[in-house]
Structures are given as C-alpha cells and as structure tokens.
Short mmCIF file of C-alpha atoms in Angstrom, two decimals:
data_model
loop_
_atom_site.label_atom_id
_atom_site.label_comp_id
_atom_site.label_asym_id
_atom_site.label_seq_id
_atom_site.Cartn_x
_atom_site.Cartn_y
_atom_site.Cartn_z
CA UNK A 1 -5.64 -70.73 5.30
CA UNK A 2 -4.55 -73.26 3.59
CA UNK A 3 -6.25 -75.87 1.57
CA UNK A 4 -5.47 -79.53 0.51
CA UNK A 5 -5.41 -80.04 -2.84
CA UNK A 6 -7.76 -82.73 -4.28
CA UNK A 7 -6.46 -85.76 -5.90
CA UNK A 8 -8.02 -84.51 -9.59
CA UNK A 9 -5.73 -81.67 -9.51
CA UNK A 10 -2.82 -83.52 -7.48
CA UNK A 11 -2.71 -85.87 -10.02
CA UNK A 12 -1.17 -83.50 -12.27
CA UNK A 13 1.96 -82.36 -10.10
CA UNK A 14 5.11 -83.87 -9.64
CA UNK A 15 4.78 -86.79 -6.77
CA UNK A 16 6.66 -84.43 -4.25
CA UNK A 17 4.15 -81.86 -4.32
CA UNK A 18 0.82 -83.93 -4.19
CA UNK A 19 0.40 -82.35 -0.69
CA UNK A 20 0.44 -78.38 -2.11
CA UNK A 21 -2.10 -76.37 -1.13
CA UNK A 22 -4.85 -74.44 -3.21
CA UNK A 23 -4.33 -70.51 -1.91
CA UNK A 24 -4.68 -68.85 -5.42
CA UNK A 25 -5.90 -69.28 -8.64
CA UNK A 26 -5.78 -67.34 -11.65
CA UNK A 27 -8.71 -66.58 -14.40
CA UNK A 28 -8.22 -65.95 -17.79
CA UNK A 29 -10.23 -63.73 -19.74
CA UNK A 30 -13.64 -64.62 -20.49
CA UNK A 31 -14.50 -64.16 -24.58
CA UNK A 32 -17.84 -65.09 -25.27
CA UNK A 33 -19.43 -62.20 -23.95
CA UNK A 34 -17.37 -59.71 -25.39
CA UNK A 35 -14.86 -58.65 -22.66
CA UNK A 36 -13.46 -56.99 -25.09
CA UNK A 37 -13.88 -52.61 -25.08
CA UNK A 38 -12.46 -49.90 -27.10
CA UNK A 39 -9.52 -48.50 -24.78
CA UNK A 40 -8.61 -51.94 -23.43
CA UNK A 41 -4.35 -52.30 -23.40
CA UNK A 42 -4.04 -48.59 -22.98
CA UNK A 43 -2.78 -49.31 -18.72
CA UNK A 44 -0.44 -51.74 -20.31
CA UNK A 45 1.27 -49.29 -21.96
CA UNK A 46 2.81 -47.86 -18.43
CA UNK A 47 4.45 -51.62 -18.07
CA UNK A 48 7.52 -52.46 -20.60
CA UNK A 49 6.83 -55.99 -20.55
CA UNK A 50 3.38 -55.64 -21.33
CA UNK A 51 3.65 -53.22 -23.86
CA UNK A 52 6.35 -55.17 -25.64
CA UNK A 53 3.44 -57.93 -26.43
CA UNK A 54 1.79 -56.27 -28.20
CA UNK A 55 4.68 -54.94 -30.40
CA UNK A 56 5.50 -58.54 -30.54
CA UNK A 57 2.16 -59.61 -31.57
CA UNK A 58 1.91 -57.38 -34.89
CA UNK A 59 4.63 -59.42 -36.52
CA UNK A 60 2.49 -62.24 -36.27
CA UNK A 61 -0.94 -60.65 -37.04
CA UNK A 62 0.09 -58.40 -39.64
CA UNK A 63 -1.80 -55.18 -38.24
CA UNK A 64 -1.22 -53.23 -35.28
CA UNK A 65 -3.39 -54.52 -32.29
CA UNK A 66 -2.90 -51.90 -29.96
CA UNK A 67 -4.13 -49.26 -32.49
CA UNK A 68 -7.42 -51.40 -32.79
CA UNK A 69 -7.53 -52.06 -29.04
CA UNK A 70 -7.16 -48.50 -27.97
CA UNK A 71 -9.18 -46.41 -30.83
CA UNK A 72 -11.00 -49.24 -32.20
CA UNK A 73 -13.53 -48.70 -34.27
CA UNK A 74 -15.88 -50.94 -32.02
CA UNK A 75 -17.15 -52.90 -34.62
CA UNK A 76 -14.05 -53.89 -35.81
CA UNK A 77 -12.66 -54.66 -32.21
CA UNK A 78 -15.79 -57.18 -32.06
CA UNK A 79 -15.12 -59.01 -34.74
CA UNK A 80 -14.06 -62.88 -34.11
CA UNK A 81 -10.69 -62.58 -35.97
CA UNK A 82 -9.94 -59.40 -33.80
CA UNK A 83 -11.35 -59.82 -30.46
CA UNK A 84 -9.71 -63.39 -29.61
CA UNK A 85 -5.93 -61.86 -30.32
CA UNK A 86 -7.24 -59.03 -28.96
CA UNK A 87 -8.50 -60.40 -25.53
CA UNK A 88 -5.67 -63.35 -25.41
CA UNK A 89 -2.45 -60.48 -25.92
CA UNK A 90 -4.04 -58.08 -23.59
CA UNK A 91 -4.70 -60.62 -20.65
CA UNK A 92 -1.19 -61.62 -20.84
CA UNK A 93 -0.11 -58.13 -20.57
CA UNK A 94 -2.04 -58.14 -18.02
CA UNK A 95 -0.06 -60.57 -16.17
CA UNK A 96 2.85 -58.63 -16.69
CA UNK A 97 1.39 -55.77 -15.01
CA UNK A 98 0.67 -58.13 -11.96
CA UNK A 99 4.41 -59.07 -12.09
CA UNK A 100 5.52 -55.17 -11.92
CA UNK A 101 3.39 -54.45 -8.89
CA UNK A 102 5.03 -55.03 -5.39
CA UNK A 103 4.73 -58.62 -4.66
CA UNK A 104 3.62 -59.18 -7.91
CA UNK A 105 6.40 -61.49 -8.58
CA UNK A 106 5.32 -63.65 -5.23
CA UNK A 107 1.90 -63.70 -6.45
CA UNK A 108 2.30 -65.18 -9.61
CA UNK A 109 4.46 -67.95 -7.91
CA UNK A 110 2.04 -69.04 -5.24
CA UNK A 111 -1.07 -69.90 -8.18
CA UNK A 112 -1.72 -73.37 -7.88
CA UNK A 113 -4.30 -74.22 -10.55
CA UNK A 114 -4.96 -71.74 -13.76
CA UNK A 115 -8.20 -72.25 -16.06
CA UNK A 116 -9.66 -69.87 -18.58
CA UNK A 117 -13.56 -69.51 -20.29
CA UNK A 118 -13.32 -70.49 -23.80
CA UNK A 119 -10.72 -68.41 -25.42
CA UNK A 120 -9.48 -67.80 -21.96
CA UNK A 121 -7.87 -71.66 -21.97
CA UNK A 122 -5.23 -70.38 -24.50
CA UNK A 123 -4.41 -67.78 -22.16
CA UNK A 124 -4.24 -70.34 -18.90
CA UNK A 125 -2.42 -72.47 -21.04
CA UNK A 126 0.47 -69.88 -21.80
CA UNK A 127 0.56 -68.65 -18.35
CA UNK A 128 1.35 -72.18 -17.30
CA UNK A 129 4.08 -72.76 -19.55
CA UNK A 130 2.23 -74.98 -22.01
CA UNK A 131 3.61 -73.14 -25.25
CA UNK A 132 4.97 -70.13 -25.62
CA UNK A 133 3.30 -66.21 -26.00
CA UNK A 134 4.02 -66.49 -29.82
CA UNK A 135 2.40 -69.87 -30.32
CA UNK A 136 -0.66 -69.18 -28.58
CA UNK A 137 -1.24 -66.02 -30.31
CA UNK A 138 -0.80 -67.84 -33.83
CA UNK A 139 -3.10 -70.79 -32.57
CA UNK A 140 -5.53 -67.81 -31.44
CA UNK A 141 -5.55 -66.09 -34.62
CA UNK A 142 -6.37 -69.34 -36.70
CA UNK A 143 -9.05 -70.08 -33.85
CA UNK A 144 -10.77 -66.73 -34.65
CA UNK A 145 -10.28 -66.98 -38.47
CA UNK A 146 -11.89 -70.66 -38.54
CA UNK A 147 -14.69 -69.58 -35.98
CA UNK A 148 -15.39 -66.67 -37.96
CA UNK A 149 -15.44 -68.86 -41.69
CA UNK A 150 -17.73 -71.34 -39.72
CA UNK A 151 -19.95 -68.58 -38.43
CA UNK A 152 -20.26 -66.98 -42.13
CA UNK A 153 -21.28 -70.45 -43.72
CA UNK A 154 -24.65 -70.40 -41.94
CA UNK A 155 -27.13 -68.43 -40.23
CA UNK A 156 -26.51 -68.71 -36.37
CA UNK A 157 -26.63 -66.91 -32.93
CA UNK A 158 -26.11 -67.39 -29.13
CA UNK A 159 -28.36 -65.79 -26.35
CA UNK A 160 -28.04 -65.73 -22.51
CA UNK A 161 -30.93 -67.33 -20.57
CA UNK A 162 -31.13 -65.18 -16.90
CA UNK A 163 -32.93 -66.60 -14.71
CA UNK A 164 -33.46 -70.22 -14.78
CA UNK A 165 -31.59 -73.61 -13.89
CA UNK A 166 -29.80 -76.00 -16.22
CA UNK A 167 -32.99 -78.32 -16.55
CA UNK A 168 -35.48 -75.53 -17.16
CA UNK A 169 -32.82 -74.41 -20.15
CA UNK A 170 -32.76 -78.09 -21.45
CA UNK A 171 -36.52 -78.06 -21.52
CA UNK A 172 -36.74 -74.59 -22.85
CA UNK A 173 -34.19 -75.72 -25.81
CA UNK A 174 -36.39 -78.72 -26.12
CA UNK A 175 -39.33 -76.94 -26.91
CA UNK A 176 -37.64 -74.46 -29.01
CA UNK A 177 -36.25 -77.70 -31.30
CA UNK A 178 -39.59 -79.01 -31.67
CA UNK A 179 -40.40 -75.93 -33.67
CA UNK A 180 -37.66 -75.77 -35.96
CA UNK A 181 -36.03 -78.12 -38.40
CA UNK A 182 -32.48 -80.12 -38.00
CA UNK A 183 -30.23 -76.87 -39.07
CA UNK A 184 -31.77 -74.62 -36.87
CA UNK A 185 -31.27 -76.78 -33.44
CA UNK A 186 -30.25 -75.38 -30.70
CA UNK A 187 -28.00 -76.61 -27.27
CA UNK A 188 -26.58 -75.13 -24.19
CA UNK A 189 -23.29 -73.64 -25.11
CA UNK A 190 -22.03 -72.32 -22.25
CA UNK A 191 -22.85 -73.42 -18.42
CA UNK A 192 -21.82 -70.13 -16.78
CA UNK A 193 -23.05 -70.28 -13.36
CA UNK A 194 -26.85 -70.68 -11.44
CA UNK A 195 -29.34 -68.76 -13.53
CA UNK A 196 -26.86 -67.77 -16.54
CA UNK A 197 -26.63 -70.02 -19.26
CA UNK A 198 -25.65 -69.09 -23.31
CA UNK A 199 -27.65 -71.30 -25.65
CA UNK A 200 -26.50 -71.62 -29.12
CA UNK A 201 -27.91 -72.95 -32.49
CA UNK A 202 -29.21 -71.91 -35.85
CA UNK A 203 -31.22 -68.46 -36.16
CA UNK A 204 -34.42 -69.58 -36.32
CA UNK A 205 -33.99 -72.22 -33.18
CA UNK A 206 -32.43 -69.16 -31.08
CA UNK A 207 -35.26 -67.00 -31.81
CA UNK A 208 -37.45 -69.64 -30.90
CA UNK A 209 -35.72 -69.59 -27.59
CA UNK A 210 -36.07 -66.10 -27.36
CA UNK A 211 -40.00 -66.10 -27.78
CA UNK A 212 -40.86 -69.15 -25.28
CA UNK A 213 -38.51 -67.90 -22.47
CA UNK A 214 -40.80 -66.12 -20.99
CA UNK A 215 -43.59 -69.35 -20.58
CA UNK A 216 -40.62 -71.13 -19.04
CA UNK A 217 -40.31 -68.15 -16.42
CA UNK A 218 -36.78 -66.93 -17.18
CA UNK A 219 -36.62 -63.46 -16.25
CA UNK A 220 -34.99 -62.23 -19.48
CA UNK A 221 -32.68 -63.29 -22.41
CA UNK A 222 -29.97 -61.21 -23.86
CA UNK A 223 -28.83 -62.06 -27.94
CA UNK A 224 -24.95 -61.99 -27.71
CA UNK A 225 -22.91 -59.90 -30.12
CA UNK A 226 -20.99 -62.94 -31.24
CA UNK A 227 -20.43 -64.15 -34.83
CA UNK A 228 -22.57 -67.42 -34.41
CA UNK A 229 -23.13 -70.55 -32.43
CA UNK A 230 -20.16 -71.16 -30.70
CA UNK A 231 -19.50 -74.41 -28.63
CA UNK A 232 -21.99 -76.28 -30.83
CA UNK A 233 -21.57 -78.66 -33.70
CA UNK A 234 -21.91 -75.04 -35.96
CA UNK A 235 -18.01 -75.10 -35.63
CA UNK A 236 -17.31 -78.32 -36.73
CA UNK A 237 -15.63 -76.57 -40.17
CA UNK A 238 -13.28 -75.28 -37.34
CA UNK A 239 -12.01 -78.51 -36.13
CA UNK A 240 -10.14 -79.89 -38.76
CA UNK A 241 -8.15 -76.40 -39.08
CA UNK A 242 -7.35 -76.25 -35.55
CA UNK A 243 -6.11 -80.12 -35.37
CA UNK A 244 -3.49 -79.14 -37.96
CA UNK A 245 -2.38 -76.24 -36.90
CA UNK A 246 -1.66 -78.26 -33.02
CA UNK A 247 0.04 -80.84 -34.52
CA UNK A 248 2.49 -78.45 -35.62
CA UNK A 249 2.39 -76.34 -32.25
CA UNK A 250 4.91 -77.36 -29.50
CA UNK A 251 2.96 -78.13 -26.19
CA UNK A 252 4.53 -79.04 -23.08
CA UNK A 253 3.23 -80.10 -19.83
CA UNK A 254 2.07 -77.40 -17.78
CA UNK A 255 4.02 -76.31 -15.24
CA UNK A 256 0.56 -76.10 -13.17
CA UNK A 257 -2.77 -77.31 -13.15
CA UNK A 258 -4.66 -75.88 -16.30
CA UNK A 259 -8.72 -76.95 -16.29
CA UNK A 260 -10.29 -77.54 -19.53
CA UNK A 261 -13.61 -76.39 -20.75
CA UNK A 262 -14.38 -79.64 -22.02
CA UNK A 263 -14.62 -81.67 -19.55
CA UNK A 264 -13.48 -79.46 -16.22
CA UNK A 265 -10.58 -81.84 -15.40
CA UNK A 266 -6.50 -80.62 -15.81
CA UNK A 267 -4.65 -82.48 -18.57
CA UNK A 268 -1.17 -82.73 -18.33
CA UNK A 269 -0.48 -85.08 -21.31
CA UNK A 270 0.47 -82.56 -24.70
CA UNK A 271 -1.22 -84.85 -26.70
CA UNK A 272 -4.39 -84.85 -24.58
CA UNK A 273 -4.00 -80.91 -24.72
CA UNK A 274 -4.14 -81.06 -28.18
CA UNK A 275 -7.00 -83.25 -28.82
CA UNK A 276 -9.31 -81.07 -26.04
CA UNK A 277 -8.30 -77.77 -27.39
CA UNK A 278 -9.57 -79.21 -31.01
CA UNK A 279 -12.56 -80.19 -29.49
CA UNK A 280 -13.50 -77.23 -27.09
CA UNK A 281 -15.06 -74.89 -30.28
CA UNK A 282 -17.53 -77.87 -30.61
CA UNK A 283 -17.97 -78.77 -27.24
CA UNK A 284 -20.38 -77.14 -24.21
CA UNK A 285 -18.02 -74.98 -21.79
CA UNK A 286 -17.87 -76.48 -18.32
CA UNK A 287 -17.51 -72.97 -16.43
CA UNK A 288 -19.84 -73.72 -13.61
CA UNK A 289 -18.62 -77.06 -12.87
CA UNK A 290 -15.04 -76.03 -13.11
CA UNK A 291 -15.49 -72.99 -10.51
CA UNK A 292 -17.94 -75.06 -7.83
CA UNK A 293 -14.99 -77.70 -7.88
CA UNK A 294 -12.53 -75.02 -7.46
CA UNK A 295 -14.85 -73.48 -4.75
CA UNK A 296 -15.29 -77.33 -2.76
CA UNK A 297 -11.68 -77.74 -2.72
CA UNK A 298 -11.34 -74.40 -0.64
CA UNK A 299 -11.19 -71.76 -2.89
CA UNK A 300 -10.76 -68.64 -1.13
CA UNK A 301 -8.35 -66.39 -3.16
CA UNK A 302 -8.53 -65.91 -7.29
CA UNK A 303 -7.07 -63.22 -10.19
CA UNK A 304 -9.10 -62.74 -13.19
CA UNK A 305 -6.81 -61.41 -15.81
CA UNK A 306 -7.70 -59.31 -18.43
CA UNK A 307 -10.64 -56.53 -19.53
CA UNK A 308 -13.81 -56.92 -17.87
CA UNK A 309 -14.93 -59.04 -14.45
CA UNK A 310 -17.69 -60.89 -15.91
CA UNK A 311 -15.44 -64.23 -14.29
CA UNK A 312 -15.35 -62.18 -10.93
CA UNK A 313 -19.32 -61.78 -11.18
CA UNK A 314 -19.74 -65.48 -11.80
CA UNK A 315 -17.26 -66.50 -8.71
CA UNK A 316 -18.95 -64.12 -6.21
CA UNK A 317 -22.43 -65.49 -7.19
CA UNK A 318 -21.77 -68.66 -6.51
CA UNK A 319 -19.56 -67.89 -3.20
CA UNK A 320 -20.38 -64.40 -2.25
CA UNK A 321 -17.22 -64.96 0.27
CA UNK A 322 -14.86 -65.88 -2.32
CA UNK A 323 -11.89 -62.95 -2.96
CA UNK A 324 -11.59 -61.88 -6.82
CA UNK A 325 -8.85 -59.47 -7.79
CA UNK A 326 -9.26 -57.95 -11.40
CA UNK A 327 -6.08 -56.99 -13.02
CA UNK A 328 -6.69 -55.47 -16.19
CA UNK A 329 -4.40 -53.68 -19.13
#
C-alpha cells in the first residue's frame, strides 16, 4: 500500500516530488538508554564496506574503536566519549550490512524519510547526505566530549519513569522540584512513548522523583546509566563548543527529510540544521511526536539501524501493526 506524503515532509522535497510516497523510513540508533553493548561491530566485519568504516574512524578518534566495541571493557564502552562515536559508526556500518544483502540497495533507495533518537539524529543526517561520514564522526566525537565535560561539572542524572502519561510525569517533576533547590530541578528530557518518559536534572531532584513515583502510581523508575542530565540546561556548556564545530562543518541540504528531535519537523536549510543540532543537547527529545506523526502519515514499514531494538519496541508499542526490521552490525 502506498501513502501520500504529508505537506510537512513534502515541503522538503523538490517540487516535482511532492506526490512521493511514504513506504519506509530508517530510524537511527538510540543513545541515551545505552544501546551500546560489548560485541557490537562483529557482524560488520563480514562486509568490507562496513569494516572499512571502523578503520576510517580510528584515524579521527585516535584509538581502536572496533577493539573497544568487540572486547570492551563495558565500563569504557559505556562512557559518553566512547559510546557516542561507537553507536554512530556501528549504525552506519549496519547501513552497509543492509546495502550488501540481496535487494538492500533497492530498500535504501526506497527510503522517503529518516530520523534518529538523540545521537541517532547525526546518523540520520549522514544517511541523508547532509554531511560526510568523517565530518559527522568529528561532530559526534566533540559532542560526546562536550557532554561529558558538562556532566562532570555538576551532579546530575537521568531516570525513566514507567507507566504514567506525560501529564502525570510533569506533575511528578513539579512535586519533586518543590523539594529541591534551583540547581537540582528536573524536567522531562525524553518523550519516548506513552508510558515511558525520561526525566533529567540535578541528582537530588532525580532522587526525589524516584521517591515520589509510587505515590503518583508509576509502575517503576529505572535510573539510566548515562553521564548526566542530557537534553536539559545542564548541557548548556556543550552548546558553544558544538556551535563552533558546526560553524566550520560543511552541511548540505539532505536528499530526503530528516526529522529533528527538537521540534519533530524536518529542516532543509543547512544553517537551520546547524542551529537545531546545537540546541538539541539542551532540548527535550520529541520522539513520541515524531513516531506519531509518521504513523499518522501511513508508516507501515521501517528499518532500525544499529545496536539494540529499543526503537522497534517503541514503534510497536505505539502501533502493534507497524513492521520494524532491525539491521544490526
């Protein structure tokens, strides 16, 4: 079945293509819930083009990324400065794994719109041709370093709240904020899907959320193994460093729409993309709105690139009939 492309996405395509169809989209890998795992990158070694990406990455990163991905140790792979490049490279290696299989290039050519959660937005932009693999990796490397430094500057954390709608999670945050000072305030940082929202903020604020969650009828809370309060003002020190790096990076108009985490809309202007990427680290991730928009436009088949199957789970939770195929590496 073919579905008409909505005006929000159609406006990004050439005028002659405004009647294109939404048949597939590619989701790039999730970062904030720890998609990285020791052993990732192993499958990619059977596809030369995928294996080559790890070799090219070493020159930029200054260390053996594949060795860390395959052998760990887990504690090092989980660090923000390592996990972000690792997921970016492994996700694009997964694209090469897909390309190498029978009919893989046809699948890639059929993709109409792409998106990625948090770090995955960089993978999606690389897939759409907005920047080169190397330029994207340089940005991701700096992003990881800048976010780690911002996290190290103050005690902060993230926690997933399970079993509540977004309004109740906001009420939970409001209640927690009444008990802490300004530097420990919390907010919803990641709108994943109904019943699963990540809260970021000062450590005491996150602890208050955990303590009060049961009284708000949350099913559970899960502390996330991340460096700090991503997608909040706690990451503000990272913004200027990203802006400086983005200013000297060549960004082209994406060949297909890439939906932004910041506003769940695609952007075609390179300067706008640069501003959006700089804002992304301090802005809540609008993933639920992104997936809902795609489903409303008739999404039936999608591909998740990279380690883990978290995005597939989110999409299936929002529409059990949606077909999602994970392509790992």
